[in-house]
Short mmCIF file of C-alpha atoms and ligand atoms in Angstrom, two decimals:
data_model
loop_
_atom_site.label_atom_id
_atom_site.label_comp_id
_atom_site.label_asym_id
_atom_site.label_seq_id
_atom_site.Cartn_x
_atom_site.Cartn_y
_atom_site.Cartn_z
CA MET A 13 -76.14 87.48 2.34
CA ALA A 14 -74.84 86.69 -1.13
CA ALA A 15 -72.78 83.52 -1.31
CA PRO A 16 -69.04 84.01 -1.89
CA ALA A 17 -67.99 83.84 -5.53
CA GLN A 18 -67.12 80.39 -6.77
CA ASN A 19 -63.59 81.47 -7.71
CA LEU A 20 -62.68 82.52 -4.16
CA ARG A 21 -60.11 79.95 -3.05
CA ILE A 22 -57.41 79.70 -0.41
CA ASP A 23 -53.72 79.21 -1.24
CA GLY A 24 -53.32 75.45 -0.84
CA ASP A 25 -49.53 75.48 -1.23
CA ARG A 26 -49.10 78.11 1.50
CA LEU A 27 -51.39 76.07 3.79
CA TRP A 28 -49.39 72.91 3.08
CA ASP A 29 -46.07 74.66 3.73
CA SER A 30 -47.40 75.92 7.09
CA LEU A 31 -48.54 72.40 8.02
CA MET A 32 -45.08 71.05 7.26
CA GLU A 33 -43.41 73.89 9.18
CA MET A 34 -45.56 73.26 12.27
CA ALA A 35 -44.86 69.52 11.97
CA LYS A 36 -41.16 70.20 12.62
CA ILE A 37 -42.06 71.15 16.22
CA GLY A 38 -42.38 68.17 18.56
CA PRO A 39 -41.44 65.53 15.97
CA GLY A 40 -42.39 61.92 16.66
CA ILE A 41 -40.05 58.96 16.09
CA ALA A 42 -41.81 57.72 12.93
CA GLY A 43 -42.63 60.81 10.88
CA GLY A 44 -45.54 62.12 12.93
CA ASN A 45 -45.71 64.37 15.98
CA ASN A 46 -45.40 64.18 19.75
CA ARG A 47 -46.43 67.72 20.75
CA GLN A 48 -48.45 66.90 23.85
CA THR A 49 -50.33 69.64 25.63
CA LEU A 50 -48.41 72.00 27.93
CA THR A 51 -45.03 70.49 27.06
CA ASP A 52 -42.18 72.72 25.89
CA GLU A 53 -42.97 71.57 22.35
CA ASP A 54 -46.57 72.77 22.75
CA GLY A 55 -45.17 76.11 23.87
CA GLU A 56 -42.96 76.26 20.76
CA GLY A 57 -45.90 75.44 18.50
CA ARG A 58 -47.97 78.17 20.16
CA ALA A 59 -45.16 80.68 19.65
CA LEU A 60 -44.92 79.83 15.95
CA PHE A 61 -48.70 80.16 15.54
CA GLN A 62 -48.62 83.50 17.40
CA ARG A 63 -45.81 84.79 15.16
CA TRP A 64 -47.73 83.83 12.02
CA CYS A 65 -50.89 85.49 13.37
CA GLU A 66 -49.02 88.72 14.14
CA GLU A 67 -47.48 88.66 10.64
CA ALA A 68 -51.06 88.45 9.33
CA GLY A 69 -52.03 91.52 11.34
CA LEU A 70 -54.10 89.68 13.94
CA SER A 71 -54.35 90.67 17.60
CA MET A 72 -53.92 87.73 20.01
CA GLY A 73 -56.15 87.09 23.02
CA LEU A 74 -55.23 84.46 25.62
CA ASP A 75 -57.49 83.19 28.39
CA GLN A 76 -56.78 81.57 31.76
CA MET A 77 -56.86 78.07 30.26
CA GLY A 78 -54.37 79.00 27.53
CA ASN A 79 -56.97 79.15 24.76
CA MET A 80 -55.61 81.40 21.96
CA PHE A 81 -57.86 83.82 20.02
CA ALA A 82 -56.30 85.65 17.03
CA ARG A 83 -58.68 88.40 15.86
CA ARG A 84 -59.07 90.03 12.42
CA GLU A 85 -61.23 93.12 12.73
CA GLY A 86 -64.52 93.45 10.87
CA THR A 87 -66.14 96.65 9.68
CA ASP A 88 -68.73 96.39 12.47
CA PRO A 89 -66.87 96.13 15.80
CA ASP A 90 -70.14 95.35 17.57
CA ALA A 91 -70.90 92.35 15.37
CA LEU A 92 -70.21 89.03 17.09
CA PRO A 93 -67.10 87.42 15.61
CA VAL A 94 -67.06 84.24 13.55
CA TYR A 95 -64.62 81.84 15.24
CA VAL A 96 -62.67 79.23 13.31
CA GLY A 97 -60.09 76.83 14.68
CA SER A 98 -59.20 73.56 16.38
CA HIS A 99 -56.16 72.38 18.42
CA LEU A 100 -52.36 72.28 18.08
CA ASP A 101 -51.68 69.64 20.75
CA THR A 102 -51.10 66.07 19.53
CA GLN A 103 -51.20 62.50 20.75
CA PRO A 104 -47.85 61.01 21.88
CA THR A 105 -47.79 59.09 18.58
CA GLY A 106 -49.88 61.62 16.69
CA GLY A 107 -50.06 62.72 13.10
CA LYS A 108 -49.25 66.06 11.47
CA TYR A 109 -52.85 67.01 10.64
CA ASP A 110 -55.18 66.08 13.57
CA GLY A 111 -56.23 69.48 14.92
CA VAL A 112 -53.43 71.38 13.21
CA LEU A 113 -55.27 71.44 9.86
CA GLY A 114 -58.17 73.24 11.54
CA VAL A 115 -56.04 75.89 13.22
CA LEU A 116 -53.83 76.58 10.19
CA GLY A 117 -56.85 76.33 7.87
CA GLY A 118 -58.34 79.20 9.86
CA LEU A 119 -55.11 81.17 9.57
CA GLU A 120 -55.04 80.51 5.80
CA ILE A 121 -58.52 82.08 5.51
CA VAL A 122 -57.17 85.27 7.09
CA ARG A 123 -54.04 85.24 4.91
CA THR A 124 -56.25 84.89 1.80
CA LEU A 125 -58.60 87.68 2.90
CA ASN A 126 -55.54 89.90 3.42
CA ASP A 127 -54.17 89.00 -0.04
CA LEU A 128 -57.49 89.82 -1.69
CA GLY A 129 -58.18 92.90 0.43
CA ILE A 130 -61.57 91.52 1.40
CA ARG A 131 -63.31 93.03 4.43
CA THR A 132 -66.05 91.29 6.41
CA ARG A 133 -68.74 92.84 8.59
CA HIS A 134 -68.15 90.38 11.43
CA PRO A 135 -64.66 90.05 12.90
CA ILE A 136 -63.00 86.66 12.39
CA VAL A 137 -61.13 84.93 15.25
CA VAL A 138 -58.73 82.03 14.66
CA THR A 139 -58.62 79.75 17.71
CA ASN A 140 -56.29 77.19 19.29
CA TRP A 141 -58.03 75.27 22.10
CA THR A 142 -55.79 73.93 24.88
CA ASN A 143 -55.62 70.17 25.54
CA GLU A 144 -58.08 68.81 23.02
CA GLU A 145 -56.48 65.36 23.08
CA GLY A 146 -56.90 64.65 26.78
CA THR A 147 -54.14 62.05 26.62
CA ARG A 148 -51.73 63.76 29.06
CA PHE A 149 -54.46 65.38 31.15
CA ALA A 150 -57.86 63.66 30.98
CA PRO A 151 -60.51 64.38 29.80
CA ALA A 152 -60.30 65.28 26.13
CA MET A 153 -61.50 68.74 25.01
CA LEU A 154 -60.65 70.04 28.48
CA ALA A 155 -60.23 73.79 27.80
CA SER A 156 -63.08 74.08 25.31
CA GLY A 157 -65.21 72.28 27.91
CA VAL A 158 -64.33 74.93 30.50
CA PHE A 159 -65.02 77.65 27.90
CA ALA A 160 -68.45 76.13 27.24
CA GLY A 161 -69.19 76.07 30.97
CA VAL A 162 -69.55 72.28 31.14
CA LEU A 163 -66.29 71.68 33.03
CA ASP A 164 -65.21 73.54 36.17
CA GLN A 165 -61.99 75.56 35.73
CA ALA A 166 -60.55 74.77 39.18
CA TRP A 167 -61.24 71.05 38.64
CA ALA A 168 -59.62 71.27 35.20
CA GLU A 169 -56.54 73.03 36.57
CA ASP A 170 -56.14 70.26 39.17
CA ARG A 171 -56.00 67.47 36.59
CA ARG A 172 -52.74 65.56 36.85
CA ASP A 173 -50.64 63.65 34.31
CA ALA A 174 -49.05 60.21 34.82
CA GLU A 175 -46.08 61.88 36.60
CA GLY A 176 -48.41 63.75 38.96
CA LYS A 177 -47.79 67.13 37.32
CA ARG A 178 -50.75 69.52 37.61
CA PHE A 179 -52.39 71.09 34.54
CA GLY A 180 -52.41 74.61 36.04
CA ASP A 181 -48.74 74.40 37.05
CA GLU A 182 -47.68 73.16 33.61
CA LEU A 183 -49.66 75.95 31.91
CA ASP A 184 -47.82 78.47 34.09
CA ARG A 185 -44.48 76.74 33.51
CA ILE A 186 -44.70 77.11 29.71
CA GLY A 187 -45.92 80.69 30.15
CA TRP A 188 -49.16 80.43 28.22
CA ARG A 189 -51.77 81.38 30.81
CA GLY A 190 -53.59 84.57 29.92
CA GLU A 191 -55.49 87.02 32.12
CA GLU A 192 -58.78 86.75 30.20
CA GLU A 193 -61.65 85.05 32.00
CA VAL A 194 -62.62 81.79 30.29
CA GLY A 195 -65.90 81.63 28.40
CA LYS A 196 -66.90 85.31 28.37
CA ARG A 197 -66.52 85.61 24.61
CA ARG A 198 -69.71 85.52 22.54
CA MET A 199 -69.63 84.03 19.05
CA ARG A 200 -71.70 84.54 15.89
CA ALA A 201 -70.66 80.99 14.98
CA PHE A 202 -67.79 78.50 15.28
CA PHE A 203 -66.44 76.38 12.40
CA GLU A 204 -63.89 73.58 12.72
CA LEU A 205 -62.05 71.84 9.87
CA HIS A 206 -60.74 68.39 10.85
CA ILE A 207 -59.52 65.22 9.18
CA GLU A 208 -62.17 62.47 9.38
CA GLN A 209 -59.93 60.09 11.37
CA GLY A 210 -61.96 57.25 9.83
CA PRO A 211 -62.23 55.45 6.44
CA ILE A 212 -65.66 56.58 5.15
CA LEU A 213 -64.87 59.64 2.98
CA GLU A 214 -61.93 58.01 1.25
CA ALA A 215 -63.91 54.79 0.64
CA GLU A 216 -66.83 56.79 -0.77
CA GLY A 217 -64.52 58.91 -2.94
CA LYS A 218 -65.67 62.17 -1.32
CA ASP A 219 -63.43 65.18 -0.62
CA ILE A 220 -65.72 66.75 1.98
CA GLY A 221 -67.65 65.48 5.00
CA VAL A 222 -70.57 67.70 6.05
CA VAL A 223 -70.73 66.84 9.74
CA THR A 224 -74.33 66.80 10.98
CA HIS A 225 -73.73 65.10 14.36
CA GLY A 226 -70.96 63.81 16.60
CA GLN A 227 -70.73 60.63 18.66
CA GLY A 228 -71.19 60.92 22.40
CA LEU A 229 -68.36 59.63 24.57
CA ARG A 230 -67.92 57.96 27.96
CA TRP A 231 -64.44 57.36 29.46
CA VAL A 232 -64.83 54.94 32.40
CA GLN A 233 -61.59 54.57 34.38
CA CYS A 234 -61.54 51.12 36.04
CA THR A 235 -59.32 49.82 38.85
CA VAL A 236 -58.99 46.06 39.42
CA THR A 237 -57.15 45.21 42.66
CA GLY A 238 -55.76 41.71 43.41
CA LYS A 239 -52.60 40.75 45.25
CA GLY A 240 -48.99 41.15 44.21
CA GLN A 241 -47.24 37.82 44.81
CA HIS A 242 -44.30 35.80 43.51
CA THR A 243 -45.01 34.40 40.02
CA GLY A 244 -42.95 31.31 40.80
CA SER A 245 -43.75 30.19 44.32
CA THR A 246 -47.46 31.12 44.64
CA PRO A 247 -49.78 28.13 43.96
CA MET A 248 -52.23 28.85 41.08
CA ARG A 249 -55.30 28.32 43.30
CA MET A 250 -54.06 31.07 45.68
CA ARG A 251 -53.56 33.76 43.07
CA ARG A 252 -55.60 36.98 42.83
CA ASN A 253 -54.35 38.18 39.45
CA ALA A 254 -55.52 41.70 38.52
CA GLY A 255 -54.19 41.08 35.01
CA ARG A 256 -56.89 38.44 34.45
CA GLY A 257 -59.54 41.00 35.40
CA LEU A 258 -58.12 43.37 32.79
CA ALA A 259 -58.11 40.61 30.18
CA ARG A 260 -61.72 39.55 30.82
CA ILE A 261 -63.00 43.14 30.92
CA THR A 262 -61.14 43.95 27.69
CA GLU A 263 -63.10 41.15 26.02
CA LEU A 264 -66.35 42.25 27.72
CA VAL A 265 -65.96 45.81 26.36
CA HIS A 266 -65.54 44.43 22.84
CA GLU A 267 -68.61 42.17 23.20
CA ILE A 268 -70.74 45.04 24.57
CA ALA A 269 -69.94 47.23 21.53
CA MET A 270 -70.27 44.37 19.02
CA ALA A 271 -73.74 43.60 20.37
CA ARG A 272 -74.80 47.14 19.35
CA GLN A 273 -73.42 47.38 15.81
CA PRO A 274 -73.31 49.49 13.72
CA ASN A 275 -73.97 52.32 16.16
CA ALA A 276 -71.37 51.68 18.85
CA VAL A 277 -67.63 51.41 19.44
CA GLY A 278 -65.65 50.40 22.51
CA ALA A 279 -62.03 49.75 23.42
CA ILE A 280 -59.45 50.15 26.19
CA GLY A 281 -56.58 52.39 25.08
CA HIS A 282 -55.00 53.43 28.37
CA ILE A 283 -53.61 50.62 30.60
CA ASP A 284 -51.33 50.79 33.66
CA ILE A 285 -50.32 47.54 35.40
CA TYR A 286 -48.75 47.64 38.88
CA PRO A 287 -46.09 46.86 39.89
CA ASN A 288 -45.34 45.79 36.28
CA SER A 289 -42.52 43.46 37.27
CA ARG A 290 -41.77 40.30 35.30
CA ASN A 291 -41.91 38.08 38.39
CA ILE A 292 -44.78 39.62 40.34
CA ILE A 293 -48.40 38.65 39.73
CA PRO A 294 -50.17 41.95 38.80
CA GLU A 295 -51.49 43.52 41.96
CA LYS A 296 -53.47 46.30 40.28
CA ALA A 297 -54.69 47.19 36.79
CA VAL A 298 -55.87 50.76 36.07
CA PHE A 299 -57.39 51.28 32.61
CA THR A 300 -59.87 53.51 30.77
CA VAL A 301 -62.81 52.14 28.77
CA ASP A 302 -63.68 54.38 25.77
CA PHE A 303 -67.34 53.89 24.66
CA ARG A 304 -68.90 55.99 21.87
CA SER A 305 -72.21 56.18 20.03
CA HIS A 306 -74.29 58.88 18.34
CA GLU A 307 -77.31 57.41 20.15
CA LEU A 308 -77.45 58.48 23.81
CA GLU A 309 -79.44 55.41 24.85
CA THR A 310 -76.90 53.09 23.24
CA LEU A 311 -74.04 54.96 24.93
CA THR A 312 -75.52 54.85 28.44
CA GLY A 313 -76.60 51.24 27.88
CA MET A 314 -72.99 50.21 27.23
CA VAL A 315 -71.78 51.86 30.44
CA ASP A 316 -74.62 50.27 32.42
CA GLU A 317 -73.80 46.80 31.08
CA LEU A 318 -70.08 47.21 31.85
CA LEU A 319 -70.76 48.34 35.44
CA SER A 320 -73.33 45.59 35.99
CA LYS A 321 -70.95 42.79 34.91
CA ALA A 322 -67.41 43.90 35.80
CA PRO A 323 -67.67 43.60 39.62
CA ALA A 324 -68.78 39.93 39.45
CA ILE A 325 -66.03 39.13 36.93
CA CYS A 326 -63.45 40.52 39.33
CA ALA A 327 -65.01 38.95 42.43
CA ASP A 328 -64.76 35.57 40.69
CA LEU A 329 -60.98 36.18 40.46
CA GLY A 330 -60.71 37.28 44.08
CA CYS A 331 -60.20 40.89 42.96
CA ALA A 332 -61.92 44.18 43.83
CA PHE A 333 -63.39 46.48 41.14
CA GLU A 334 -63.81 50.27 41.25
CA SER A 335 -64.74 52.72 38.50
CA GLU A 336 -64.98 56.47 37.85
CA VAL A 337 -66.29 58.33 34.80
CA VAL A 338 -63.35 60.59 33.86
CA GLY A 339 -64.71 62.02 30.62
CA GLN A 340 -68.11 62.35 28.98
CA PHE A 341 -70.20 64.28 26.52
CA ASP A 342 -73.57 63.45 24.99
CA PRO A 343 -74.01 63.13 21.18
CA PRO A 344 -74.08 66.68 19.67
CA ALA A 345 -76.29 67.75 16.76
CA PHE A 346 -74.62 70.68 14.97
CA ASP A 347 -76.38 73.90 13.97
CA PRO A 348 -78.56 73.30 10.87
CA ASP A 349 -77.83 76.73 9.35
CA CYS A 350 -74.07 76.38 9.80
CA VAL A 351 -74.23 72.82 8.46
CA ALA A 352 -76.20 74.10 5.44
CA SER A 353 -73.52 76.74 4.74
CA VAL A 354 -70.88 73.99 4.75
CA ARG A 355 -72.95 71.82 2.41
CA SER A 356 -73.72 74.70 -0.01
CA ALA A 357 -70.05 75.71 -0.01
CA ALA A 358 -69.02 72.20 -1.07
CA GLN A 359 -71.67 72.22 -3.80
CA ARG A 360 -70.68 75.71 -5.06
CA LEU A 361 -67.00 74.76 -5.14
CA GLY A 362 -67.67 71.49 -6.93
CA TYR A 363 -66.27 69.18 -4.27
CA GLY A 364 -67.78 65.70 -3.83
CA HIS A 365 -69.37 65.67 -0.41
CA MET A 366 -71.60 63.65 1.90
CA ASP A 367 -73.23 64.09 5.29
CA ILE A 368 -71.29 62.30 8.02
CA ILE A 369 -71.33 61.70 11.77
CA SER A 370 -68.03 62.46 13.51
CA GLY A 371 -66.58 59.34 15.11
CA ALA A 372 -64.02 61.34 17.09
CA GLY A 373 -64.67 64.02 19.67
CA HIS A 374 -63.74 67.62 18.85
CA ASP A 375 -63.73 71.02 20.52
CA ALA A 376 -66.69 71.81 18.28
CA CYS A 377 -68.73 69.26 20.30
CA TRP A 378 -68.46 71.51 23.36
CA ILE A 379 -68.57 74.90 21.58
CA ASN A 380 -71.81 73.68 19.99
CA ARG A 381 -73.33 74.21 23.45
CA VAL A 382 -72.67 77.97 23.43
CA ALA A 383 -72.66 79.03 19.75
CA PRO A 384 -74.02 77.91 16.36
CA THR A 385 -71.37 75.38 15.30
CA ALA A 386 -70.51 73.14 12.36
CA MET A 387 -67.57 71.06 11.16
CA VAL A 388 -65.96 70.39 7.80
CA MET A 389 -64.12 67.10 7.33
CA CYS A 390 -61.63 65.92 4.75
CA PRO A 391 -60.50 62.32 4.21
CA CYS A 392 -57.29 60.80 5.57
CA VAL A 393 -55.39 57.89 4.03
CA ASP A 394 -56.84 54.51 5.08
CA GLY A 395 -58.82 56.40 7.73
CA LEU A 396 -55.70 56.26 9.90
CA SER A 397 -55.25 58.76 12.74
CA HIS A 398 -53.78 58.84 16.26
CA ASN A 399 -50.86 57.16 14.52
CA GLU A 400 -47.66 58.78 13.25
CA ALA A 401 -48.40 57.44 9.76
CA GLU A 402 -51.50 59.69 9.55
CA GLU A 403 -51.55 61.15 6.03
CA ILE A 404 -53.72 63.40 3.84
CA SER A 405 -53.28 64.70 0.31
CA ARG A 406 -52.62 68.34 -0.57
CA ASP A 407 -55.86 68.30 -2.54
CA TRP A 408 -57.87 67.13 0.47
CA ALA A 409 -56.31 69.85 2.67
CA ARG A 410 -57.08 72.45 0.00
CA ALA A 411 -60.66 71.25 -0.50
CA GLY A 412 -61.37 71.28 3.24
CA ALA A 413 -59.91 74.75 3.68
CA ASP A 414 -61.78 76.10 0.62
CA VAL A 415 -65.10 74.88 2.04
CA LEU A 416 -64.21 76.24 5.48
CA PHE A 417 -63.34 79.57 3.81
CA HIS A 418 -66.70 79.84 2.09
CA ALA A 419 -68.70 78.81 5.16
CA VAL A 420 -66.85 81.35 7.32
CA LEU A 421 -67.10 84.07 4.66
CA GLU A 422 -70.83 83.54 4.13
CA THR A 423 -71.36 83.84 7.90
CA ALA A 424 -68.96 86.77 8.42
CA GLU A 425 -70.55 88.67 5.47
CA ILE A 426 -68.27 90.20 2.83
CA VAL A 427 -68.42 94.02 2.75
CA GLU A 428 -68.47 95.24 -0.88
CA ASP A 429 -66.24 98.25 -1.50
O1 HGY B 1 -60.74 61.30 21.66
C1 HGY B 1 -61.11 61.94 20.67
O2 HGY B 1 -62.08 61.62 20.02
C2 HGY B 1 -60.33 63.16 20.20
O3 HGY B 1 -59.49 62.76 19.16
N1 HGY B 1 -59.54 63.74 21.27
MN1 MN B 2 -58.40 66.34 16.90
MN1 MN B 3 -56.94 63.55 18.22
#
């Protein structure tokens, strides 16, 4: 298959305008977005994406987990489609680009092919995966995990948010559950464009990250149980303070990751204290440890060390300790041929690029189990993400979408007139 011509480029201004338009839906309080999965705002964002897809002549498929599949026909209807996409849901204090750049970058490829009248042999399908973030309904990458057959659909639909609302009920409530069975689609390949969400590309002065691998992840939800008592009248020696267990385990998690540098990270991002009253000694602390590494042995070693030490720490405080793994995936290695098409696209287009390991999890990490998959990354300012101040430049968005365009086009095969 001949490589796409060097002058084939997407319309960076149109992509940027679409990003800004989508960012108006589910605005945050500090310039970013709060468009959490299966909220009304998520429904609005889906409707806008659907309208844009229909305006681009795409036919929309929707499966039972709310995954959206907007299809542009190829000349060979039997050829497996090339999928391209990411997610439209955001963190509660999310940015405008995490996930959205990958979905709208895929749409921009279709818009450009329409403008240029280019036909491809393989169909192209632009995808929005439901609940990539996993912040309202754990775990992350929930619907792509069901699609890849690694997560059970009934289990996924029973996941509950902090208010006890059920995933399946919320999907029905916003009206975005399709009839299509999940995971029956077969793909020629899947490509995902995503901001790096880390500082490496910007620091190295590169416009493109060629993602060869991803980090594996373990989310260990811990429960420390002590005794709720009066903060004023209870003698110190009688206290069983669950908050102290949280504090000591927070430090332990940091030490476990620091002992494995540079190939490990660990932190506790989700914390609930009960009853969370100013004058009651914390009775219970529920929190999630987030460990990551691209080395499986390092990742499992961190979990083992946590679970070997945490019970004794809590016992010493007169508290009980329980844990449950609520999210996990092993370190993925992406498809060498797809990765090569990303790398050659960056070279052909003259963008500075480097191989990189993804620090964050992505839907591509699961889809990599069922189809040849690769990712394209662009920098973000100061490496900041999962923060409303997340920012990228127009040039970075354009570069990422150009490389995505060429990788998709090379795989979907241009049909010469
Ligand atoms: O948690 C992650 O890595 C992804 O951003 N959901
Ligand atoms: Mn993301
Ligand atoms: Mn994210």
